[in-house]
Amino acid sequence: MSEQVKTAIFPVAGLGTRFLPATKATPKELLPVLDTPLIQYAIDEAREAGIERLIFVSHPSKQAIERHVMDDARLRATLSARGKEDLAAELEEIALSPAEDDVVFVMQEKPLGLGHAVLCARDHVLPGPVAILLPDDLILGPPGALSEMVSNYGRSDAGHMVATMEVPAADTRKYGVLSVTARDGQLIRADGMVEKPEPEKAPSREAVVGRYVLDASIFEELATQKPGAGGEIQLTDAITRGVERVGLVGFRYSGKRFDCGTKVGMLAATLELAAQDAECADLLQSLGVLAPDNQAA
Ligand code: UTP
């Protein structure tokens, strides 16, 4: 299977309950790691991977996401008029614009689950496999995780590719876990996936994280998928149903992943990037969080 991956779906319609009250008025996907919102890291990753169409599955109460994602010419003009041309240029560089980018916003009126959110994008995807990025899983490269997945997708001979990482046995209950059949470098061959298994029942420690490249048949599976755990339409259930027909492979990305859907993950990501920023690193050193040679104390 060597079809090109042209579409990326960003499901951003969730309630973000684990981050309340921060997410009462601010979408989780706009929470910043230092000065950059989570959604921006995911967009940058998709662009690096050569994605042509970006589809955001959002909710009417989360319009701030669209305001962040799309270009704001008026704000740039104001910044330029105040002599802040560099900042204006920086904003233009990261923003998506209707004239230059292929961007679609669709609404998921009710948060019926990740699988349902992906299904909402169905009528807007370009032909071929689709990429899905969960912005609260921040994966710092280089190389970008999606870019690595897209370039290895063709040689994987599998329709469904999921990003994976090795987790401690005690953590398998937090993830979808692959039933591994063979390992071939970064490619982890699998014949199934178990959702959140207890350690003694886990088929491996190869846990699925928020990057997927999925065969287009995923939409057929999702359309007929019954609600699973939590009464939600689960993406992993639909992937599992297609495994025999299209094949499944895990991909061990090279970057470092942070679960920014949790406070601890968000703090870890912030410290990681702060240590790479001269001004912040000075503060971390003075607080004793970072040793003078920039290694975590
Ligand atoms: P999460 O389960 O991490 O997000 O879904 P959540 O449901 O918003 O957060 P908690 O668990 O209540 O704290 C991963 C991604 O899928 C999106 C979320 O917005 C997030 O980016 N999602 C989830 C949807 O778009 N729709 C849904 O119905 C559920």
mmCIF file of C-alpha atoms and ligand atoms in Angstrom:
data_model
loop_
_atom_site.group_PDB
_atom_site.id
_atom_site.type_symbol
_atom_site.label_atom_id
_atom_site.label_comp_id
_atom_site.label_asym_id
_atom_site.label_seq_id
_atom_site.Cartn_x
_atom_site.Cartn_y
_atom_site.Cartn_z
ATOM 1 C CA MET A 1 0.000 0.000 0.000
ATOM 2 C CA SER A 2 1.703 3.182 -1.113
ATOM 3 C CA GLU A 3 -1.036 5.765 -1.427
ATOM 4 C CA GLN A 4 -0.066 9.302 -0.553
ATOM 5 C CA VAL A 5 -1.337 10.782 2.726
ATOM 6 C CA LYS A 6 -2.909 14.121 1.743
ATOM 7 C CA THR A 7 -5.416 14.784 4.538
ATOM 8 C CA ALA A 8 -4.894 15.442 8.229
ATOM 9 C CA ILE A 9 -7.770 15.465 10.718
ATOM 10 C CA PHE A 10 -7.463 17.367 13.997
ATOM 11 C CA PRO A 11 -10.211 16.315 16.429
ATOM 12 C CA VAL A 12 -10.569 19.311 18.765
ATOM 13 C CA ALA A 13 -14.196 19.135 19.895
ATOM 14 C CA GLY A 14 -13.683 17.372 23.258
ATOM 15 C CA LEU A 15 -14.718 18.767 26.628
ATOM 16 C CA GLY A 16 -11.238 18.739 28.162
ATOM 17 C CA THR A 17 -12.624 17.780 31.569
ATOM 18 C CA ARG A 18 -9.258 16.694 32.983
ATOM 19 C CA PHE A 19 -8.005 20.257 32.709
ATOM 20 C CA LEU A 20 -10.954 22.071 34.280
ATOM 21 C CA PRO A 21 -11.259 24.845 35.324
ATOM 22 C CA ALA A 22 -8.566 25.981 32.841
ATOM 23 C CA THR A 23 -10.643 24.600 29.962
ATOM 24 C CA LYS A 24 -13.960 26.164 30.981
ATOM 25 C CA ALA A 25 -13.480 29.108 28.616
ATOM 26 C CA THR A 26 -10.203 28.209 26.889
ATOM 27 C CA PRO A 27 -10.128 25.111 24.677
ATOM 28 C CA LYS A 28 -7.594 22.534 25.866
ATOM 29 C CA GLU A 29 -6.012 22.615 22.419
ATOM 30 C CA LEU A 30 -5.135 26.301 22.944
ATOM 31 C CA LEU A 31 -3.353 25.805 26.254
ATOM 32 C CA PRO A 32 0.208 26.952 25.650
ATOM 33 C CA VAL A 33 3.497 25.175 26.185
ATOM 34 C CA LEU A 34 5.572 28.295 26.810
ATOM 35 C CA ASP A 35 4.119 30.729 24.239
ATOM 36 C CA THR A 36 2.761 28.282 21.678
ATOM 37 C CA PRO A 37 -0.683 26.623 21.873
ATOM 38 C CA LEU A 38 -0.824 22.828 21.588
ATOM 39 C CA ILE A 39 -2.764 22.992 18.317
ATOM 40 C CA GLN A 40 0.075 24.959 16.705
ATOM 41 C CA TYR A 41 2.611 22.196 17.356
ATOM 42 C CA ALA A 42 0.249 19.719 15.678
ATOM 43 C CA ILE A 43 -0.314 21.999 12.674
ATOM 44 C CA ASP A 44 3.420 22.502 12.240
ATOM 45 C CA GLU A 45 3.922 18.737 12.405
ATOM 46 C CA ALA A 46 1.284 18.149 9.718
ATOM 47 C CA ARG A 47 2.759 20.789 7.429
ATOM 48 C CA GLU A 48 6.224 19.282 7.829
ATOM 49 C CA ALA A 49 4.711 15.950 6.759
ATOM 50 C CA GLY A 50 3.522 17.513 3.476
ATOM 51 C CA ILE A 51 -0.196 17.333 4.265
ATOM 52 C CA GLU A 52 -2.375 19.132 1.680
ATOM 53 C CA ARG A 53 -5.741 19.471 3.435
ATOM 54 C CA LEU A 54 -6.180 20.189 7.149
ATOM 55 C CA ILE A 55 -9.575 19.374 8.656
ATOM 56 C CA PHE A 56 -10.422 20.617 12.138
ATOM 57 C CA VAL A 57 -13.338 18.888 13.850
ATOM 58 C CA SER A 58 -14.388 21.481 16.395
ATOM 59 C CA HIS A 59 -17.370 22.593 18.466
ATOM 60 C CA PRO A 60 -19.337 25.873 18.202
ATOM 61 C CA SER A 61 -18.211 26.823 21.728
ATOM 62 C CA LYS A 62 -14.554 26.529 20.681
ATOM 63 C CA GLN A 63 -14.387 29.276 18.051
ATOM 64 C CA ALA A 64 -11.175 30.538 19.601
ATOM 65 C CA ILE A 65 -9.443 27.613 17.892
ATOM 66 C CA GLU A 66 -10.403 28.958 14.464
ATOM 67 C CA ARG A 67 -9.307 32.443 15.496
ATOM 68 C CA HIS A 68 -5.918 31.095 16.470
ATOM 69 C CA VAL A 69 -5.454 28.856 13.455
ATOM 70 C CA MET A 70 -6.467 31.291 10.708
ATOM 71 C CA ASP A 71 -4.554 34.364 9.619
ATOM 72 C CA ASP A 72 -5.569 37.661 11.247
ATOM 73 C CA ALA A 73 -4.574 40.397 8.796
ATOM 74 C CA ARG A 74 -5.957 43.163 11.020
ATOM 75 C CA LEU A 75 -3.840 42.115 13.998
ATOM 76 C CA ARG A 76 -0.777 41.896 11.742
ATOM 77 C CA ALA A 77 -1.466 45.379 10.361
ATOM 78 C CA THR A 78 -1.749 46.771 13.910
ATOM 79 C CA LEU A 79 1.519 45.123 14.911
ATOM 80 C CA SER A 80 3.283 46.458 11.813
ATOM 81 C CA ALA A 81 1.946 49.974 12.440
ATOM 82 C CA ARG A 82 3.517 49.786 15.906
ATOM 83 C CA GLY A 83 6.875 48.784 14.497
ATOM 84 C CA LYS A 84 6.511 45.118 15.404
ATOM 85 C CA GLU A 85 7.098 43.806 11.884
ATOM 86 C CA ASP A 86 9.000 40.761 13.123
ATOM 87 C CA LEU A 87 6.097 39.645 15.258
ATOM 88 C CA ALA A 88 3.649 40.274 12.416
ATOM 89 C CA ALA A 89 5.807 38.191 10.066
ATOM 90 C CA GLU A 90 6.053 35.409 12.633
ATOM 91 C CA LEU A 91 2.255 35.283 12.982
ATOM 92 C CA GLU A 92 1.816 35.236 9.205
ATOM 93 C CA GLU A 93 4.310 32.385 8.905
ATOM 94 C CA ILE A 94 2.480 30.075 11.322
ATOM 95 C CA ALA A 95 -1.113 31.003 10.389
ATOM 96 C CA LEU A 96 -3.222 29.224 7.806
ATOM 97 C CA SER A 97 -4.912 31.382 5.187
ATOM 98 C CA PRO A 98 -7.870 30.547 2.921
ATOM 99 C CA ALA A 99 -5.901 31.792 -0.108
ATOM 100 C CA GLU A 100 -2.810 29.645 0.418
ATOM 101 C CA ASP A 101 -3.932 26.684 2.498
ATOM 102 C CA ASP A 102 -6.592 24.042 2.119
ATOM 103 C CA VAL A 103 -8.377 24.283 5.476
ATOM 104 C CA VAL A 104 -11.782 22.946 6.509
ATOM 105 C CA PHE A 105 -13.617 23.417 9.809
ATOM 106 C CA VAL A 106 -16.454 21.017 10.598
ATOM 107 C CA MET A 107 -18.502 20.945 13.782
ATOM 108 C CA GLN A 108 -19.100 17.991 16.046
ATOM 109 C CA GLU A 109 -22.188 19.272 17.848
ATOM 110 C CA LYS A 110 -21.967 16.706 20.667
ATOM 111 C CA PRO A 111 -18.767 15.151 22.014
ATOM 112 C CA LEU A 112 -19.766 11.574 21.190
ATOM 113 C CA GLY A 113 -16.191 10.307 21.167
ATOM 114 C CA LEU A 114 -12.987 10.459 19.161
ATOM 115 C CA GLY A 115 -14.273 7.967 16.578
ATOM 116 C CA HIS A 116 -17.383 10.080 16.028
ATOM 117 C CA ALA A 117 -15.241 13.221 15.672
ATOM 118 C CA VAL A 118 -13.174 11.531 12.934
ATOM 119 C CA LEU A 119 -16.376 10.405 11.197
ATOM 120 C CA CYS A 120 -17.520 14.057 11.092
ATOM 121 C CA ALA A 121 -14.616 14.744 8.693
ATOM 122 C CA ARG A 122 -15.644 12.021 6.256
ATOM 123 C CA ASP A 123 -17.221 14.180 3.523
ATOM 124 C CA HIS A 124 -14.217 16.490 3.386
ATOM 125 C CA VAL A 125 -11.220 14.163 3.053
ATOM 126 C CA LEU A 126 -9.112 13.847 -0.092
ATOM 127 C CA PRO A 127 -8.798 10.352 -1.625
ATOM 128 C CA GLY A 128 -6.366 7.970 0.075
ATOM 129 C CA PRO A 129 -5.307 7.291 3.646
ATOM 130 C CA VAL A 130 -5.863 9.962 6.306
ATOM 131 C CA ALA A 131 -3.638 11.199 9.112
ATOM 132 C CA ILE A 132 -5.126 11.974 12.527
ATOM 133 C CA LEU A 133 -3.315 14.117 15.084
ATOM 134 C CA LEU A 134 -4.463 14.532 18.691
ATOM 135 C CA PRO A 135 -3.034 17.902 19.709
ATOM 136 C CA ASP A 136 -2.896 17.074 23.420
ATOM 137 C CA ASP A 137 -0.274 14.449 22.621
ATOM 138 C CA LEU A 138 2.697 16.716 22.004
ATOM 139 C CA ILE A 139 5.542 14.933 20.228
ATOM 140 C CA LEU A 140 8.687 17.000 19.964
ATOM 141 C CA GLY A 141 11.052 16.266 17.074
ATOM 142 C CA PRO A 142 12.895 16.651 14.894
ATOM 143 C CA PRO A 143 11.951 14.705 12.926
ATOM 144 C CA GLY A 144 8.205 15.263 13.271
ATOM 145 C CA ALA A 145 6.407 12.046 14.195
ATOM 146 C CA LEU A 146 3.845 12.356 11.391
ATOM 147 C CA SER A 147 6.519 13.045 8.826
ATOM 148 C CA GLU A 148 8.310 9.820 9.845
ATOM 149 C CA MET A 149 5.047 7.872 9.746
ATOM 150 C CA VAL A 150 4.087 9.160 6.316
ATOM 151 C CA SER A 151 7.468 8.286 4.851
ATOM 152 C CA ASN A 152 7.367 4.764 6.306
ATOM 153 C CA TYR A 153 3.692 4.102 5.529
ATOM 154 C CA GLY A 154 4.285 2.776 2.018
ATOM 155 C CA ARG A 155 6.865 0.186 3.069
ATOM 156 C CA SER A 156 4.792 -0.950 6.047
ATOM 157 C CA ASP A 157 2.369 -2.958 3.858
ATOM 158 C CA ALA A 158 -0.384 -2.165 6.361
ATOM 159 C CA GLY A 159 -3.488 -0.023 5.906
ATOM 160 C CA HIS A 160 -3.571 1.213 9.492
ATOM 161 C CA MET A 161 -0.464 2.666 11.104
ATOM 162 C CA VAL A 162 -0.537 3.891 14.717
ATOM 163 C CA ALA A 163 2.224 5.685 16.615
ATOM 164 C CA THR A 164 3.478 3.662 19.561
ATOM 165 C CA MET A 165 5.795 3.920 22.521
ATOM 166 C CA GLU A 166 6.937 1.416 25.128
ATOM 167 C CA VAL A 167 5.273 1.976 28.505
ATOM 168 C CA PRO A 168 5.958 0.442 31.925
ATOM 169 C CA ALA A 169 3.776 -2.639 32.561
ATOM 170 C CA ALA A 170 1.771 -0.760 35.210
ATOM 171 C CA ASP A 171 0.701 1.834 32.623
ATOM 172 C CA THR A 172 -0.881 -0.457 30.013
ATOM 173 C CA ARG A 173 -4.291 0.245 31.555
ATOM 174 C CA LYS A 174 -4.066 3.855 30.287
ATOM 175 C CA TYR A 175 -3.562 3.029 26.582
ATOM 176 C CA GLY A 176 -4.573 0.936 23.613
ATOM 177 C CA VAL A 177 -1.908 -1.801 23.507
ATOM 178 C CA LEU A 178 -0.761 -3.711 20.414
ATOM 179 C CA SER A 179 -0.734 -7.461 20.081
ATOM 180 C CA VAL A 180 2.753 -7.615 18.546
ATOM 181 C CA THR A 181 3.704 -10.292 16.003
ATOM 182 C CA ALA A 182 7.122 -9.050 14.804
ATOM 183 C CA ARG A 183 9.522 -6.126 15.116
ATOM 184 C CA ASP A 184 11.293 -4.554 12.145
ATOM 185 C CA GLY A 185 13.189 -1.475 13.387
ATOM 186 C CA GLN A 186 10.652 1.286 13.965
ATOM 187 C CA LEU A 187 7.852 -0.846 12.476
ATOM 188 C CA ILE A 188 5.995 -2.981 15.015
ATOM 189 C CA ARG A 189 3.893 -5.603 13.261
ATOM 190 C CA ALA A 190 0.660 -6.416 15.041
ATOM 191 C CA ASP A 191 -2.466 -8.501 14.590
ATOM 192 C CA GLY A 192 -4.708 -6.591 16.953
ATOM 193 C CA MET A 193 -5.035 -4.067 19.713
ATOM 194 C CA VAL A 194 -6.534 -4.251 23.209
ATOM 195 C CA GLU A 195 -8.028 -1.153 24.817
ATOM 196 C CA LYS A 196 -6.653 -0.283 28.274
ATOM 197 C CA PRO A 197 -5.687 -3.818 29.438
ATOM 198 C CA GLU A 198 -4.691 -4.562 33.032
ATOM 199 C CA PRO A 199 -0.929 -5.329 33.133
ATOM 200 C CA GLU A 200 -1.458 -9.090 33.527
ATOM 201 C CA LYS A 201 -3.716 -9.164 30.456
ATOM 202 C CA ALA A 202 -1.690 -6.814 28.246
ATOM 203 C CA PRO A 203 -0.425 -8.517 25.060
ATOM 204 C CA SER A 204 2.698 -6.255 25.056
ATOM 205 C CA ARG A 205 3.925 -2.909 26.394
ATOM 206 C CA GLU A 206 3.584 -1.245 22.966
ATOM 207 C CA ALA A 207 1.117 1.578 23.687
ATOM 208 C CA VAL A 208 -0.738 3.636 21.078
ATOM 209 C CA VAL A 209 -0.397 7.435 21.221
ATOM 210 C CA GLY A 210 -2.134 10.248 19.331
ATOM 211 C CA ARG A 211 -0.866 9.937 15.759
ATOM 212 C CA TYR A 212 -2.495 7.700 13.174
ATOM 213 C CA VAL A 213 -2.328 7.082 9.429
ATOM 214 C CA LEU A 214 -5.453 5.113 8.575
ATOM 215 C CA ASP A 215 -6.812 3.412 5.502
ATOM 216 C CA ALA A 216 -9.850 5.281 4.132
ATOM 217 C CA SER A 217 -12.035 2.269 4.973
ATOM 218 C CA ILE A 218 -11.926 3.547 8.573
ATOM 219 C CA PHE A 219 -14.935 5.734 7.706
ATOM 220 C CA GLU A 220 -17.038 2.687 6.735
ATOM 221 C CA GLU A 221 -16.101 1.061 10.027
ATOM 222 C CA LEU A 222 -16.897 4.202 12.018
ATOM 223 C CA ALA A 223 -20.260 4.681 10.311
ATOM 224 C CA THR A 224 -21.437 1.301 11.613
ATOM 225 C CA GLN A 225 -19.526 1.376 14.907
ATOM 226 C CA LYS A 226 -21.636 0.944 18.050
ATOM 227 C CA PRO A 227 -20.768 3.023 21.125
ATOM 228 C CA GLY A 228 -18.033 1.404 23.230
ATOM 229 C CA ALA A 229 -16.327 2.396 26.486
ATOM 230 C CA GLY A 230 -17.990 5.403 28.147
ATOM 231 C CA GLY A 231 -20.862 5.235 25.634
ATOM 232 C CA GLU A 232 -18.574 6.905 23.052
ATOM 233 C CA ILE A 233 -17.784 5.888 19.468
ATOM 234 C CA GLN A 234 -14.200 4.730 19.926
ATOM 235 C CA LEU A 235 -11.605 5.097 17.165
ATOM 236 C CA THR A 236 -9.656 2.100 18.470
ATOM 237 C CA ASP A 237 -12.726 -0.157 18.126
ATOM 238 C CA ALA A 238 -13.066 0.817 14.460
ATOM 239 C CA ILE A 239 -9.330 0.302 13.826
ATOM 240 C CA THR A 240 -9.495 -3.137 15.441
ATOM 241 C CA ARG A 241 -12.424 -4.180 13.256
ATOM 242 C CA GLY A 242 -10.434 -3.451 10.109
ATOM 243 C CA VAL A 243 -7.202 -5.168 11.125
ATOM 244 C CA GLU A 244 -7.785 -8.484 9.343
ATOM 245 C CA ARG A 245 -8.767 -6.783 6.113
ATOM 246 C CA VAL A 246 -6.212 -3.962 5.858
ATOM 247 C CA GLY A 247 -3.458 -4.886 8.354
ATOM 248 C CA LEU A 248 -2.045 -2.999 11.324
ATOM 249 C CA VAL A 249 1.419 -1.743 12.154
ATOM 250 C CA GLY A 250 2.783 0.296 15.041
ATOM 251 C CA PHE A 251 5.421 2.943 14.435
ATOM 252 C CA ARG A 252 8.003 3.904 17.046
ATOM 253 C CA TYR A 253 8.513 7.613 16.350
ATOM 254 C CA SER A 254 11.899 9.129 17.253
ATOM 255 C CA GLY A 255 10.642 12.221 19.109
ATOM 256 C CA LYS A 256 9.752 12.760 22.736
ATOM 257 C CA ARG A 257 6.048 12.555 23.657
ATOM 258 C CA PHE A 258 4.220 14.463 26.379
ATOM 259 C CA ASP A 259 0.645 13.793 27.494
ATOM 260 C CA CYS A 260 -0.492 17.397 27.615
ATOM 261 C CA GLY A 261 -4.026 16.311 28.493
ATOM 262 C CA THR A 262 -2.697 16.069 32.060
ATOM 263 C CA LYS A 263 -1.105 18.599 34.402
ATOM 264 C CA VAL A 264 2.041 16.533 34.876
ATOM 265 C CA GLY A 265 2.524 16.025 31.132
ATOM 266 C CA MET A 266 1.953 19.711 30.463
ATOM 267 C CA LEU A 267 4.479 20.672 33.139
ATOM 268 C CA ALA A 268 7.035 18.181 31.782
ATOM 269 C CA ALA A 269 6.640 19.589 28.256
ATOM 270 C CA THR A 270 6.963 23.132 29.546
ATOM 271 C CA LEU A 271 10.162 22.306 31.461
ATOM 272 C CA GLU A 272 11.585 20.491 28.428
ATOM 273 C CA LEU A 273 11.110 23.518 26.167
ATOM 274 C CA ALA A 274 12.023 26.022 28.892
ATOM 275 C CA ALA A 275 15.396 24.314 29.296
ATOM 276 C CA GLN A 276 16.056 25.084 25.602
ATOM 277 C CA ASP A 277 15.211 28.781 26.016
ATOM 278 C CA ALA A 278 18.086 30.904 27.359
ATOM 279 C CA GLU A 279 15.985 33.198 29.552
ATOM 280 C CA CYS A 280 13.862 30.385 30.989
ATOM 281 C CA ALA A 281 16.903 28.131 31.486
ATOM 282 C CA ASP A 282 18.497 30.842 33.671
ATOM 283 C CA LEU A 283 15.396 30.846 35.862
ATOM 284 C CA LEU A 284 15.328 27.057 36.074
ATOM 285 C CA GLN A 285 19.006 27.057 37.070
ATOM 286 C CA SER A 286 18.428 29.678 39.744
ATOM 287 C CA LEU A 287 15.564 27.559 41.104
ATOM 288 C CA GLY A 288 17.797 24.482 41.098
ATOM 289 C CA VAL A 289 15.543 22.662 38.609
ATOM 290 C CA LEU A 290 18.276 22.668 35.982
ATOM 291 C CA ALA A 291 21.995 22.110 36.577
ATOM 292 C CA PRO A 292 24.376 24.777 35.155
ATOM 293 C CA ASP A 293 25.210 22.447 32.228
ATOM 294 C CA ASN A 294 21.476 22.481 31.285
ATOM 295 C CA GLN A 295 20.851 18.946 32.462
ATOM 296 C CA ALA A 296 17.761 18.351 34.630
ATOM 297 C CA ALA A 297 18.967 18.600 38.243
HETATM 298 P P1 UTP B 1 -9.383 13.389 24.903
HETATM 299 O O1 UTP B 1 -10.221 12.330 25.487
HETATM 300 O O2 UTP B 1 -7.963 13.474 25.311
HETATM 301 O O3 UTP B 1 -9.999 14.833 25.105
HETATM 302 O O4 UTP B 1 -9.481 13.302 23.334
HETATM 303 P P2 UTP B 1 -11.210 15.343 25.934
HETATM 304 O O5 UTP B 1 -12.346 14.369 25.928
HETATM 305 O O6 UTP B 1 -11.461 16.705 25.434
HETATM 306 O O7 UTP B 1 -10.529 15.475 27.373
HETATM 307 P P3 UTP B 1 -10.895 14.917 28.804
HETATM 308 O O8 UTP B 1 -10.606 13.433 28.760
HETATM 309 O O9 UTP B 1 -12.342 15.239 29.051
HETATM 310 O O10 UTP B 1 -9.978 15.680 29.704
HETATM 311 C C1 UTP B 1 -8.376 13.493 22.464
HETATM 312 C C2 UTP B 1 -8.720 14.502 21.363
HETATM 313 O O11 UTP B 1 -9.950 14.172 20.748
HETATM 314 C C3 UTP B 1 -10.828 15.266 20.764
HETATM 315 C C4 UTP B 1 -10.374 16.159 21.911
HETATM 316 O O12 UTP B 1 -10.723 17.514 21.655
HETATM 317 C C5 UTP B 1 -8.864 15.921 21.924
HETATM 318 O O13 UTP B 1 -8.186 16.810 21.039
HETATM 319 N N1 UTP B 1 -12.228 14.781 20.928
HETATM 320 C C6 UTP B 1 -12.551 13.922 21.931
HETATM 321 C C7 UTP B 1 -13.200 15.224 20.046
HETATM 322 O O14 UTP B 1 -12.908 16.019 19.105
HETATM 323 N N2 UTP B 1 -14.492 14.800 20.212
HETATM 324 C C8 UTP B 1 -14.844 13.936 21.206
HETATM 325 O O15 UTP B 1 -16.048 13.593 21.283
HETATM 326 C C9 UTP B 1 -13.837 13.500 22.079
#
